[in-house]
Short mmCIF file of C-alpha atoms and ligand atoms in Angstrom, two decimals:
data_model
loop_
_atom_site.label_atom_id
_atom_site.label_comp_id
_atom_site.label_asym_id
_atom_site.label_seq_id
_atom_site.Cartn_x
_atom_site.Cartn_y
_atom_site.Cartn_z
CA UNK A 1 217.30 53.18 -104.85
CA UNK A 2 213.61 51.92 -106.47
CA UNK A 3 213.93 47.66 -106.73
CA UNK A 4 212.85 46.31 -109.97
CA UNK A 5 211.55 42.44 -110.09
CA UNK A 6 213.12 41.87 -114.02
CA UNK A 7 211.73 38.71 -115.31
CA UNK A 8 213.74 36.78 -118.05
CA UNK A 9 216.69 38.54 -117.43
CA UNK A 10 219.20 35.84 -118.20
CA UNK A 11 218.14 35.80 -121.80
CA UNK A 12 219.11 37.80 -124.85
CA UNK A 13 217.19 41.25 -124.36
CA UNK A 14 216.46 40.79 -120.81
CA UNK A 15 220.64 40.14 -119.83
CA UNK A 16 221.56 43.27 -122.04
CA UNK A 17 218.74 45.51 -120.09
CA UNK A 18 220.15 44.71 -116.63
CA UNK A 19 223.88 45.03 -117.80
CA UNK A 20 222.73 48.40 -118.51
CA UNK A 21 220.50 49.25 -115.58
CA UNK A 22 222.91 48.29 -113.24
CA UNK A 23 225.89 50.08 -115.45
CA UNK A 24 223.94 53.04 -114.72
CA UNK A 25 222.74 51.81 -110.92
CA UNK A 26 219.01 52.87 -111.68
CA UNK A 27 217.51 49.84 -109.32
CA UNK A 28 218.30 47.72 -107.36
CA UNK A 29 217.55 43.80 -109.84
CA UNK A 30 215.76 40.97 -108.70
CA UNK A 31 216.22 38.58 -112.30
CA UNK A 32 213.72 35.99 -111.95
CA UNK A 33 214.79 33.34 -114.97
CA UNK A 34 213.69 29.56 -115.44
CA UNK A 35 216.95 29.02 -116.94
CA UNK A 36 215.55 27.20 -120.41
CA UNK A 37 217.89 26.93 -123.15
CA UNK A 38 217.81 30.28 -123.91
CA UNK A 39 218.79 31.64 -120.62
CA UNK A 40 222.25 31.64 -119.99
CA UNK A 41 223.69 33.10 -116.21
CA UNK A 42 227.19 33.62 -118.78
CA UNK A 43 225.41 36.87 -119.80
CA UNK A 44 225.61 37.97 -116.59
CA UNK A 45 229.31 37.16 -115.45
CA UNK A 46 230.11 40.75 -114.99
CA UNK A 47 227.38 41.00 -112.11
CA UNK A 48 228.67 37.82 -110.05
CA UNK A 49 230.32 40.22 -107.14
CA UNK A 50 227.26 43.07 -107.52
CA UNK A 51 225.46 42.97 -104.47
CA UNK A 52 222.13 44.97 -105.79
CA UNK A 53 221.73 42.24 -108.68
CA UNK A 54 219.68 38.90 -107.07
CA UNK A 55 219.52 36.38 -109.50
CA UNK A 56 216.87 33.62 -108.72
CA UNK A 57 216.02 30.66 -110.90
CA UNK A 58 212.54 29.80 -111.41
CA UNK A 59 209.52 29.90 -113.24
CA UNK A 60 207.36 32.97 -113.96
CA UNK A 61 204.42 30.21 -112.94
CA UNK A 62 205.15 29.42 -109.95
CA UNK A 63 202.97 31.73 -107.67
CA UNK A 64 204.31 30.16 -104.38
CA UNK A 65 207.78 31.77 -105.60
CA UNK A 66 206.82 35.15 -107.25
CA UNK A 67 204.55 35.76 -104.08
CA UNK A 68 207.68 34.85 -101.82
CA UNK A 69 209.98 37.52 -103.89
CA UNK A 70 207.25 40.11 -104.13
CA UNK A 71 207.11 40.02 -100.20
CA UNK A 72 210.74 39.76 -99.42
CA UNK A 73 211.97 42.44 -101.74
CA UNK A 74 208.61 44.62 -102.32
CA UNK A 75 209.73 45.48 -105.82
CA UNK A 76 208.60 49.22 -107.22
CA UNK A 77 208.02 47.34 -110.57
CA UNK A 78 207.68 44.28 -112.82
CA UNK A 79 209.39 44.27 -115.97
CA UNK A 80 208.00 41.08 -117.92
CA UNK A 81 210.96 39.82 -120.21
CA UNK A 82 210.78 36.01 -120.03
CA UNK A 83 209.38 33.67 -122.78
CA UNK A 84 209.63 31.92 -125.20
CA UNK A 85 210.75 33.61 -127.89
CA UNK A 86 211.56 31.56 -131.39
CA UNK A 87 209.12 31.56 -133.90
CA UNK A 88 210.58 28.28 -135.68
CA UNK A 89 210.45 26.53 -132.41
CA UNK A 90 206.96 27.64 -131.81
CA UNK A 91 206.04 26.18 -135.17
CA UNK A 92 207.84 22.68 -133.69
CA UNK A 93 206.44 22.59 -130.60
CA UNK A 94 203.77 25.13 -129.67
CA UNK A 95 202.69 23.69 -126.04
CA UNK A 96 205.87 25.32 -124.25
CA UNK A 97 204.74 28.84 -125.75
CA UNK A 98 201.34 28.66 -124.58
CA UNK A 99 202.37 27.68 -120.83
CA UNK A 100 204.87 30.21 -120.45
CA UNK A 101 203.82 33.01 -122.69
CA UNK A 102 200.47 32.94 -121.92
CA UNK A 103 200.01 31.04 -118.66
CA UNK A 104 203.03 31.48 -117.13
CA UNK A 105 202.23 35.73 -118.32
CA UNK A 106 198.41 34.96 -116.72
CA UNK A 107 200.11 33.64 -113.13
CA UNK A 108 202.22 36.67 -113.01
CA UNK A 109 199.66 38.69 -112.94
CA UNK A 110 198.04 37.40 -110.51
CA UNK A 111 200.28 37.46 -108.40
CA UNK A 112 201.41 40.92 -108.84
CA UNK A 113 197.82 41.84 -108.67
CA UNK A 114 197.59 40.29 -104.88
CA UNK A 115 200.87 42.11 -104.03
CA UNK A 116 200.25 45.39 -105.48
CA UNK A 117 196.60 45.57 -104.16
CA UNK A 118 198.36 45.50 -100.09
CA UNK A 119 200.85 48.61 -101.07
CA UNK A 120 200.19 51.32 -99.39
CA UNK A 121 198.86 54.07 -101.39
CA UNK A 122 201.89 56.46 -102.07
CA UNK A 123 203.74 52.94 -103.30
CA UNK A 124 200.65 51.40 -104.81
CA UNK A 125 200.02 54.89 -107.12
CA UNK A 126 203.52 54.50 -108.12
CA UNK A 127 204.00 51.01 -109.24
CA UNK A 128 204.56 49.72 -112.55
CA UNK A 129 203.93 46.05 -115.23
CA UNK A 130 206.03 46.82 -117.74
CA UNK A 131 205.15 44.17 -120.35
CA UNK A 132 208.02 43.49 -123.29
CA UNK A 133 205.48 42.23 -126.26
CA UNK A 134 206.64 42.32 -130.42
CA UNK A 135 205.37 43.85 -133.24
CA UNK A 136 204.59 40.52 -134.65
CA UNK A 137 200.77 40.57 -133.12
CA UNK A 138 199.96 42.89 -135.91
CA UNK A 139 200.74 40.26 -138.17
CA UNK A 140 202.47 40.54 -142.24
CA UNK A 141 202.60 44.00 -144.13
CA UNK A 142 202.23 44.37 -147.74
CA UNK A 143 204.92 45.69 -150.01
CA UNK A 144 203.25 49.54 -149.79
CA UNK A 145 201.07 49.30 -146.62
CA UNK A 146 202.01 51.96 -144.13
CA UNK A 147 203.96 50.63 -140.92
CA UNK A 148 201.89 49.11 -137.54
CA UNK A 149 200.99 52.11 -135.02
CA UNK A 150 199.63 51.55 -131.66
CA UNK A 151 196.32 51.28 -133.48
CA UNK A 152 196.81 48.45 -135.85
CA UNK A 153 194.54 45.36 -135.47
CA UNK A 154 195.90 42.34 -133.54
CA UNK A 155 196.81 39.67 -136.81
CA UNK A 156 199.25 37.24 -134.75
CA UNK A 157 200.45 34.68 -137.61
CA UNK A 158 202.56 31.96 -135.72
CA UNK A 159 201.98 29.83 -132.34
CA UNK A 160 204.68 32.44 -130.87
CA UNK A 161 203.08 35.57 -132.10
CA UNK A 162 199.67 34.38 -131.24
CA UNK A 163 200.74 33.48 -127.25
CA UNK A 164 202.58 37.13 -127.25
CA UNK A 165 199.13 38.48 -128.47
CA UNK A 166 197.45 36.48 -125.56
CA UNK A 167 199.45 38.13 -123.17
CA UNK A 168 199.13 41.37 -124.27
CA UNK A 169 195.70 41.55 -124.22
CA UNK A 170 195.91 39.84 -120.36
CA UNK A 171 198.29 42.86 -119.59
CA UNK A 172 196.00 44.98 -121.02
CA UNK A 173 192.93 43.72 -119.09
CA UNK A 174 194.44 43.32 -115.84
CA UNK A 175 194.69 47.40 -116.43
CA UNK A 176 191.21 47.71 -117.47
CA UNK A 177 189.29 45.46 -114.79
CA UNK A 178 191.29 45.81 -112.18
CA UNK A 179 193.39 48.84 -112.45
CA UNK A 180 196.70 47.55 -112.27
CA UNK A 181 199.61 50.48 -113.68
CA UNK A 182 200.76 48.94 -116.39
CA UNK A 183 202.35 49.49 -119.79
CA UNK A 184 203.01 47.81 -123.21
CA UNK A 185 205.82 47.57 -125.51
CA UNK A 186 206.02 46.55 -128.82
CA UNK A 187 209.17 46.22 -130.00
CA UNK A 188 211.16 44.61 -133.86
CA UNK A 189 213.39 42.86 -134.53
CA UNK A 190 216.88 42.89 -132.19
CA UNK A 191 219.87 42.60 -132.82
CA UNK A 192 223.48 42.33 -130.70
CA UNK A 193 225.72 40.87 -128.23
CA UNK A 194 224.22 37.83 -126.34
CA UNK A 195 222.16 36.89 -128.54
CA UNK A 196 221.16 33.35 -128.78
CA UNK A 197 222.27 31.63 -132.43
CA UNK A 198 219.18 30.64 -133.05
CA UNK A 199 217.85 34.09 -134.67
CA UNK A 200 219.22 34.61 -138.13
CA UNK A 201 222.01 37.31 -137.31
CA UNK A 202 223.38 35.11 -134.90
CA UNK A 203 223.30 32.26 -136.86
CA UNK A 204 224.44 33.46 -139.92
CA UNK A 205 227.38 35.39 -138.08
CA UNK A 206 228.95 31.95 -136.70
CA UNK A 207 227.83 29.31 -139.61
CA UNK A 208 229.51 31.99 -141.93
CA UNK A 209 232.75 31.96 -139.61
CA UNK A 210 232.63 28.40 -139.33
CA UNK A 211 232.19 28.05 -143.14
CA UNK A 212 228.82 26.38 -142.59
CA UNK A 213 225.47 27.06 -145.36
CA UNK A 214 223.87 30.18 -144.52
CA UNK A 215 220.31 28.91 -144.93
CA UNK A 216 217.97 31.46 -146.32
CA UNK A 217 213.98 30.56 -145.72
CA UNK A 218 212.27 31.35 -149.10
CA UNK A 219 213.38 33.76 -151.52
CA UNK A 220 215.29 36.13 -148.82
CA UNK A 221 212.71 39.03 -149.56
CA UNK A 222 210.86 38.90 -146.23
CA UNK A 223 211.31 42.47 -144.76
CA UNK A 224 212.47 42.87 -140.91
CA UNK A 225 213.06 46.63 -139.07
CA UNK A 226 216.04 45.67 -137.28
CA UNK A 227 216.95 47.60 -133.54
CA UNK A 228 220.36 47.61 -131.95
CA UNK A 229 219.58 45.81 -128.61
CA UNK A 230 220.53 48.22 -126.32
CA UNK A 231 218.74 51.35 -127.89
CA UNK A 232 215.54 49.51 -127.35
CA UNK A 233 216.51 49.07 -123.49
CA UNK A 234 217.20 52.49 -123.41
CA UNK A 235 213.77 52.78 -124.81
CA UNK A 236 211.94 50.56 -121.80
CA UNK A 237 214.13 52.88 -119.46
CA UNK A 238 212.28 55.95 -120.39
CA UNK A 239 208.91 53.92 -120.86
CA UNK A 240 208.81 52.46 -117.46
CA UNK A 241 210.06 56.00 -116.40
CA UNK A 242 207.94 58.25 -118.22
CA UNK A 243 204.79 56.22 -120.40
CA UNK A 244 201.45 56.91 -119.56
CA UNK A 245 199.89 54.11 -117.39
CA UNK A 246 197.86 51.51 -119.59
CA UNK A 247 199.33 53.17 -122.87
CA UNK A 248 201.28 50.79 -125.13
CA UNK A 249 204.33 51.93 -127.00
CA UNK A 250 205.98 50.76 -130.57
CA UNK A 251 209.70 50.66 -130.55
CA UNK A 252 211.59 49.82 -134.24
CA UNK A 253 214.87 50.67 -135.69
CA UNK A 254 213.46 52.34 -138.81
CA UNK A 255 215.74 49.88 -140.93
CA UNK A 256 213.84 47.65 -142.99
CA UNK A 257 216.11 45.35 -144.96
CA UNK A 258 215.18 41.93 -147.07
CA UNK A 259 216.83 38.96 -144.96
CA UNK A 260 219.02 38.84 -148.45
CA UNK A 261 220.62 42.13 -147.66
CA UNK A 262 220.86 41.26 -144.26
CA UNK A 263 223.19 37.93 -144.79
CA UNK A 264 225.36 39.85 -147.41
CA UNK A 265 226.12 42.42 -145.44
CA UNK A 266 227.63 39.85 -142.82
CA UNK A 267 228.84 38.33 -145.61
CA UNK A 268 230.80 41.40 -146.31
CA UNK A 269 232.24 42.31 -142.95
CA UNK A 270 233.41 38.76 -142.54
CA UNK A 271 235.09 39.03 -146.08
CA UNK A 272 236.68 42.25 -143.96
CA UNK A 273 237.88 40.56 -141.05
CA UNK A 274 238.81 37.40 -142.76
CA UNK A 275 239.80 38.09 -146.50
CA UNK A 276 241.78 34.94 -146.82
CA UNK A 277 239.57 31.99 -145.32
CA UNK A 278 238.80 29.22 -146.97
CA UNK A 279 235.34 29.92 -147.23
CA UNK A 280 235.65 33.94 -148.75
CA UNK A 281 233.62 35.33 -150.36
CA UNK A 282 231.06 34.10 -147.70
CA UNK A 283 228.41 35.12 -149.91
CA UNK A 284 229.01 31.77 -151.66
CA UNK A 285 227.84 30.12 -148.42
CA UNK A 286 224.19 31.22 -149.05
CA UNK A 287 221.92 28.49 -149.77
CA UNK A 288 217.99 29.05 -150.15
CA UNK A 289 215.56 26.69 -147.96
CA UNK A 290 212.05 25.60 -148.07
CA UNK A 291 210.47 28.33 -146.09
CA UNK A 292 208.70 28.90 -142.63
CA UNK A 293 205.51 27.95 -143.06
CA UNK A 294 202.92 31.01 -142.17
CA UNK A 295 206.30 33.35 -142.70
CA UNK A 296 204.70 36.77 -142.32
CA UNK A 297 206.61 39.08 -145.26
CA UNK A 298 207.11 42.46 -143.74
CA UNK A 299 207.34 43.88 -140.53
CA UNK A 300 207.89 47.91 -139.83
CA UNK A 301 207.45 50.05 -137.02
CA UNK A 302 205.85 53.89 -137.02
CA UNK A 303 207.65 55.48 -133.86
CA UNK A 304 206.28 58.13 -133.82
CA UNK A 305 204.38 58.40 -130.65
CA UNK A 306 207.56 57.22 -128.36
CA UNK A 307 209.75 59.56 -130.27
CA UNK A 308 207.01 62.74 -129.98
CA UNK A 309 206.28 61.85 -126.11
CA UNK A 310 208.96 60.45 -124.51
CA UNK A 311 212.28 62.16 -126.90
CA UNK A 312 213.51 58.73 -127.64
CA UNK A 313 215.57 57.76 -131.38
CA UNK A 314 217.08 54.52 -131.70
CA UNK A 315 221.05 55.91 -132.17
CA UNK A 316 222.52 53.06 -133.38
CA UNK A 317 222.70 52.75 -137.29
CA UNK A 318 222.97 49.16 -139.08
CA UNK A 319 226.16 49.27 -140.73
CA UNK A 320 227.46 50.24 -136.63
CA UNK A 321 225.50 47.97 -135.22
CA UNK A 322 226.24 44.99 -137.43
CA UNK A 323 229.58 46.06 -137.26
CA UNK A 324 230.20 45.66 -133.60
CA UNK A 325 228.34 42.52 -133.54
CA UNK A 326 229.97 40.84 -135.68
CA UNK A 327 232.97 41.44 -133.57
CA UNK A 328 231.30 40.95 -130.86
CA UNK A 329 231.07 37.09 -132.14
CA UNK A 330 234.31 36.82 -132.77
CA UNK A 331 236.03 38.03 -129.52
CA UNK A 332 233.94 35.96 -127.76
CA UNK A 333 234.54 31.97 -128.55
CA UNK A 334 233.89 30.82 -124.88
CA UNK A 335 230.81 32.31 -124.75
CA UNK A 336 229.78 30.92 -128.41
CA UNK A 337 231.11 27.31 -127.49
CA UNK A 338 228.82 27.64 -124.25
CA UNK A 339 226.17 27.78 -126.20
CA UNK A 340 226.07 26.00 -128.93
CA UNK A 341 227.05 22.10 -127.33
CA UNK A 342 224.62 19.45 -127.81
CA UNK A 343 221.37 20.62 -127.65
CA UNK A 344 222.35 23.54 -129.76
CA UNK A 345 223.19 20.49 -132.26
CA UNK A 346 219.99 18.58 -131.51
CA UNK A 347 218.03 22.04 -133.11
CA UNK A 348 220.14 22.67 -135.90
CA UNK A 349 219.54 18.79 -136.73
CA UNK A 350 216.07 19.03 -136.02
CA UNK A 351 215.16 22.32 -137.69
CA UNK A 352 217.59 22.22 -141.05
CA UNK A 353 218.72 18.83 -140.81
CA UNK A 354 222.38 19.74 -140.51
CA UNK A 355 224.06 19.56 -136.72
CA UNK A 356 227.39 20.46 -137.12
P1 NAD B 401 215.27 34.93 -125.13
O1 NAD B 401 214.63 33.68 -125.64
O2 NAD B 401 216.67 35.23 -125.47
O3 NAD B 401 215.18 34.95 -123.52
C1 NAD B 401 214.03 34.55 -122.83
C2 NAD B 401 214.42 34.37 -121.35
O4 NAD B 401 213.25 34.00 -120.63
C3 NAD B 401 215.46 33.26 -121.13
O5 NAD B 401 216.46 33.70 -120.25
C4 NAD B 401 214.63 32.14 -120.51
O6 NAD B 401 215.39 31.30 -119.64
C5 NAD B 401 213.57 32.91 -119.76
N1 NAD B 401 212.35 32.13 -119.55
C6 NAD B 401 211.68 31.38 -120.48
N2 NAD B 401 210.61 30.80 -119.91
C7 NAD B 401 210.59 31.21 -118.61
C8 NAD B 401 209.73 30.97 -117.51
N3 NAD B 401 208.65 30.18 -117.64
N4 NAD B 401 210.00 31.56 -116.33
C9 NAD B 401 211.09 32.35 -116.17
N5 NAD B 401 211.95 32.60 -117.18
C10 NAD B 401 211.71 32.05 -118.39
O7 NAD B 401 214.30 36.10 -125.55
P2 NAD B 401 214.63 37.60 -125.99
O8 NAD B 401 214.95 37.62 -127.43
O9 NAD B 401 215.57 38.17 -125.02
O10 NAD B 401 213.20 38.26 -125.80
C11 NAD B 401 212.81 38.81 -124.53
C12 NAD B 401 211.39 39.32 -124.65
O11 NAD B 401 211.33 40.32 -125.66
C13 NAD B 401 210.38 38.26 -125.04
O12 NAD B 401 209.19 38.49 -124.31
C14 NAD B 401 210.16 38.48 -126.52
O13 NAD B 401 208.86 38.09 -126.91
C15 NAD B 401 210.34 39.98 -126.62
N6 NAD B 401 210.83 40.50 -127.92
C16 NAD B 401 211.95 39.97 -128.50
C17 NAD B 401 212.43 40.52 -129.69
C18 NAD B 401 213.68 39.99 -130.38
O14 NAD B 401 213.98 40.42 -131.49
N7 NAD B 401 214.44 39.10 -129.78
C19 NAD B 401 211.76 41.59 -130.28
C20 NAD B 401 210.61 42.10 -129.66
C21 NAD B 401 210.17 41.55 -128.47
O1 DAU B 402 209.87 41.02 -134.81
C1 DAU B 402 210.21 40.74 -133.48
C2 DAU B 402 210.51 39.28 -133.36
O2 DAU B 402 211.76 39.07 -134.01
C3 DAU B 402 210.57 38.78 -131.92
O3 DAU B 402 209.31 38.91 -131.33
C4 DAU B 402 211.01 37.31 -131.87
O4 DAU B 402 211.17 36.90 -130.53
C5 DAU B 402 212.33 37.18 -132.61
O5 DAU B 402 212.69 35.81 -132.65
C6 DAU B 402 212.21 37.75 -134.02
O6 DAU B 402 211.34 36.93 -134.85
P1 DAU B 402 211.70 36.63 -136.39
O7 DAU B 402 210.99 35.40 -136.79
O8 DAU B 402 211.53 37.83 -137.23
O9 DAU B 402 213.30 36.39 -136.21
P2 DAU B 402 214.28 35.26 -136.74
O10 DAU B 402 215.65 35.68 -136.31
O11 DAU B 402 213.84 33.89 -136.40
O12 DAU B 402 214.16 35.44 -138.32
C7 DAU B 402 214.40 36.69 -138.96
C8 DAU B 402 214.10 36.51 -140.45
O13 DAU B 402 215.07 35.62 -141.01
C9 DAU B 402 212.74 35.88 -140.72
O14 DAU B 402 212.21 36.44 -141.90
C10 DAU B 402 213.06 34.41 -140.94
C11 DAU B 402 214.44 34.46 -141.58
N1 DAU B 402 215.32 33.30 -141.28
C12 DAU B 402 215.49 32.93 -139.98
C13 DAU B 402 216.30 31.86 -139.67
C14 DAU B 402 216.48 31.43 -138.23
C15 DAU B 402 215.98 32.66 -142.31
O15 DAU B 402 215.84 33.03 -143.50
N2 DAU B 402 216.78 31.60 -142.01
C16 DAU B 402 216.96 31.16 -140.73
O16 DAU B 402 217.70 30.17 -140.54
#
């Protein structure tokens, strides 16, 4: 079995790709995670007896430590997941975003560099940096512009999107200078279990259960191409299986709804599920707030070259997806109250000036 050093894998994305790795035993997991707000080892329960998932805390910047694990368990290949992630809380407090996302990203590479350079050469031909990036470096869309490609200009908009962009082009280099196997993805916006309620389908999903304002930035028209999370880990699957080294690779849903839609189509289910609460129709929840500032408009993905060369569709449709999320939030309440204690409260306080 091929040993995979996962990075960020106690976080949204990164939890839902080893769940389904080790579902389908493809590697042996080494889940390096700092543990920051966002990372949460609850994701993970199922894996507590599993003896081919390792779960270490610590900080992709720490070279003493990625060296150590690199040696000990001579991984077959790096799959980047951990940063941070949330574009209001870049906007807050940009410093954090720049040491992980872009320094942290920087000391990673170096060490993997040092490791990969004493393979041997049947090992060192075969190894892979598979890099999880967002197709927020190519910055805001116009109403009629045709989606990013692989192609599109860099245009990163916010602290967050600008550090991603950083490491990208890191990635990128450490590929052209030094020749390190490496690959790209650009991915949109996820959705799904685990998700932390910071993002807006998460957040909307439990304020609207909990009868709380479902604050809407702006006027609700900014455009997002929303992915079921577990189609686009099936999509890094066949990347880091069958991409072309140094290539980089869009991944979207093809499902570009207005944040509006988005919110009253939760609205809807949970009308579904709870007809009679005090707060139906939950569409009355919605209240419009002053919006992010630099908010790009519209993001959409063009596919095309992952679906052409490497046969991958996202399968999931929205109205599914949404579906089983939304349930997904409700049949979990331990999980939710996990999560959202104090310094959950602090944000919401902080950000929209309501806490609870
Ligand atoms: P997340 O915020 O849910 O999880 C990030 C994880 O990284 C957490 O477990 C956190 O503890 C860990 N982490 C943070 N700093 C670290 C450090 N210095 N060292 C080790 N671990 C650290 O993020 P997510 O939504 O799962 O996103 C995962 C990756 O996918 C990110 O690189 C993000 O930019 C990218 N991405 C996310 C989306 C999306 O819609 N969520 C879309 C495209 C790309
Ligand atoms: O596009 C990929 C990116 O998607 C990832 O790289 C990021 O890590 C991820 O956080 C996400 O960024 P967004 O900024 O698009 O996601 P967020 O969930 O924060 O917001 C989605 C849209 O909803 C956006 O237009 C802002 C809006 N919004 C968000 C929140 C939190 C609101 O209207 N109200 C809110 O309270």
């Amino acid at each position: 079995m091929a040993t995979w050093l996962v990075t960020g894998g106690a976080g949204f994305i990164g939890s839902n790709f080893v769940l389904q790795q080790r579902q389908a035993q493809a590697a042996r997991i080494i889940n390096l995670d700092k543990l920051t707000y966002a990372g949460n080892l609850n994701n993970l329960a199922e894996l507590r007896h599993d003896p081919d998932h390792i779960f270490q805390q610590g900080d992709i910047g720490d070279r003493e430590l990625v060296a150590r694990l690199l040696a000990d368990y001579q991984p077959d290949a790096v799959i980047h997941f951990a940063a941070e992630s949330h574009v209001d809380r870049s906007i807050h407090r940009p410093e954090t975003f720049i040491e992980t996302n872009v320094v942290g990203t920087f000391r990673l590479l170096e060490a993997v560099r040092g490791y990969w350079a004493g393979l041997e050469p049947a090992k060192r031909a075969a190894f892979r940096f598979l890099h999880i990036s967002t197709d927020e470096v190519y910055g805001s869309l116009g109403p009629e512009d045709p989606a990013f490609t692989e192609t599109t200009p860099y245009a990163p908009n916010s602290p967050y999107a600008a550090s991603k962009a950083a490491a990208d082009h890191l990635v990128r280099a450490y590929h052209e200078t030094y020749g390190l196997p490496i690959l790209i993805t650009n991915c949109s916006n996820n959705y799904g279990p685990l998700q932390f309620p910071e993002k807006f389908i998460p957040l909307m999903i439990l304020n609207g259960l909990q009868g709380k304002k479902l604050p809407v930035y702006g006027d609700g028209q900014n455009i997002r191409d929303w992915l079921y999370v577990t189609d686009h880990c099936e999509a890094l699957g066949l990347v880091l299986a069958k991409g072309t080294v140094g290539a980089s690779y869009n991944i979207g849903g093809r499902c570009e709804l207005t944040n509006l839609e988005v919110v009253n189509h939760i609205c809807r289910l949970l009308d579904e599920l709870f007809p009679t609460a005090a707060s139906a129709p939950h569409s009355g929840l919605i209240s419009f707030v002053p919006d992010r500032p630099g908010h790009d408009r519209r993001y959409a993905m063009n596919i095309s070259k992952i679906e052409r060369e490497l046969g991958w569709t996202p399968k999931e449709s929205f109205a599914s997806g949404l579906a089983k999320t939304v349930r997904w939030y409700v049949d979990h309440p331990q999980w939710v109250e996990a999560v959202t204690s104090g310094a959950y409260r602090q944000w919401l306080q902080t950000h929209y000036g309501f806490g609870s």
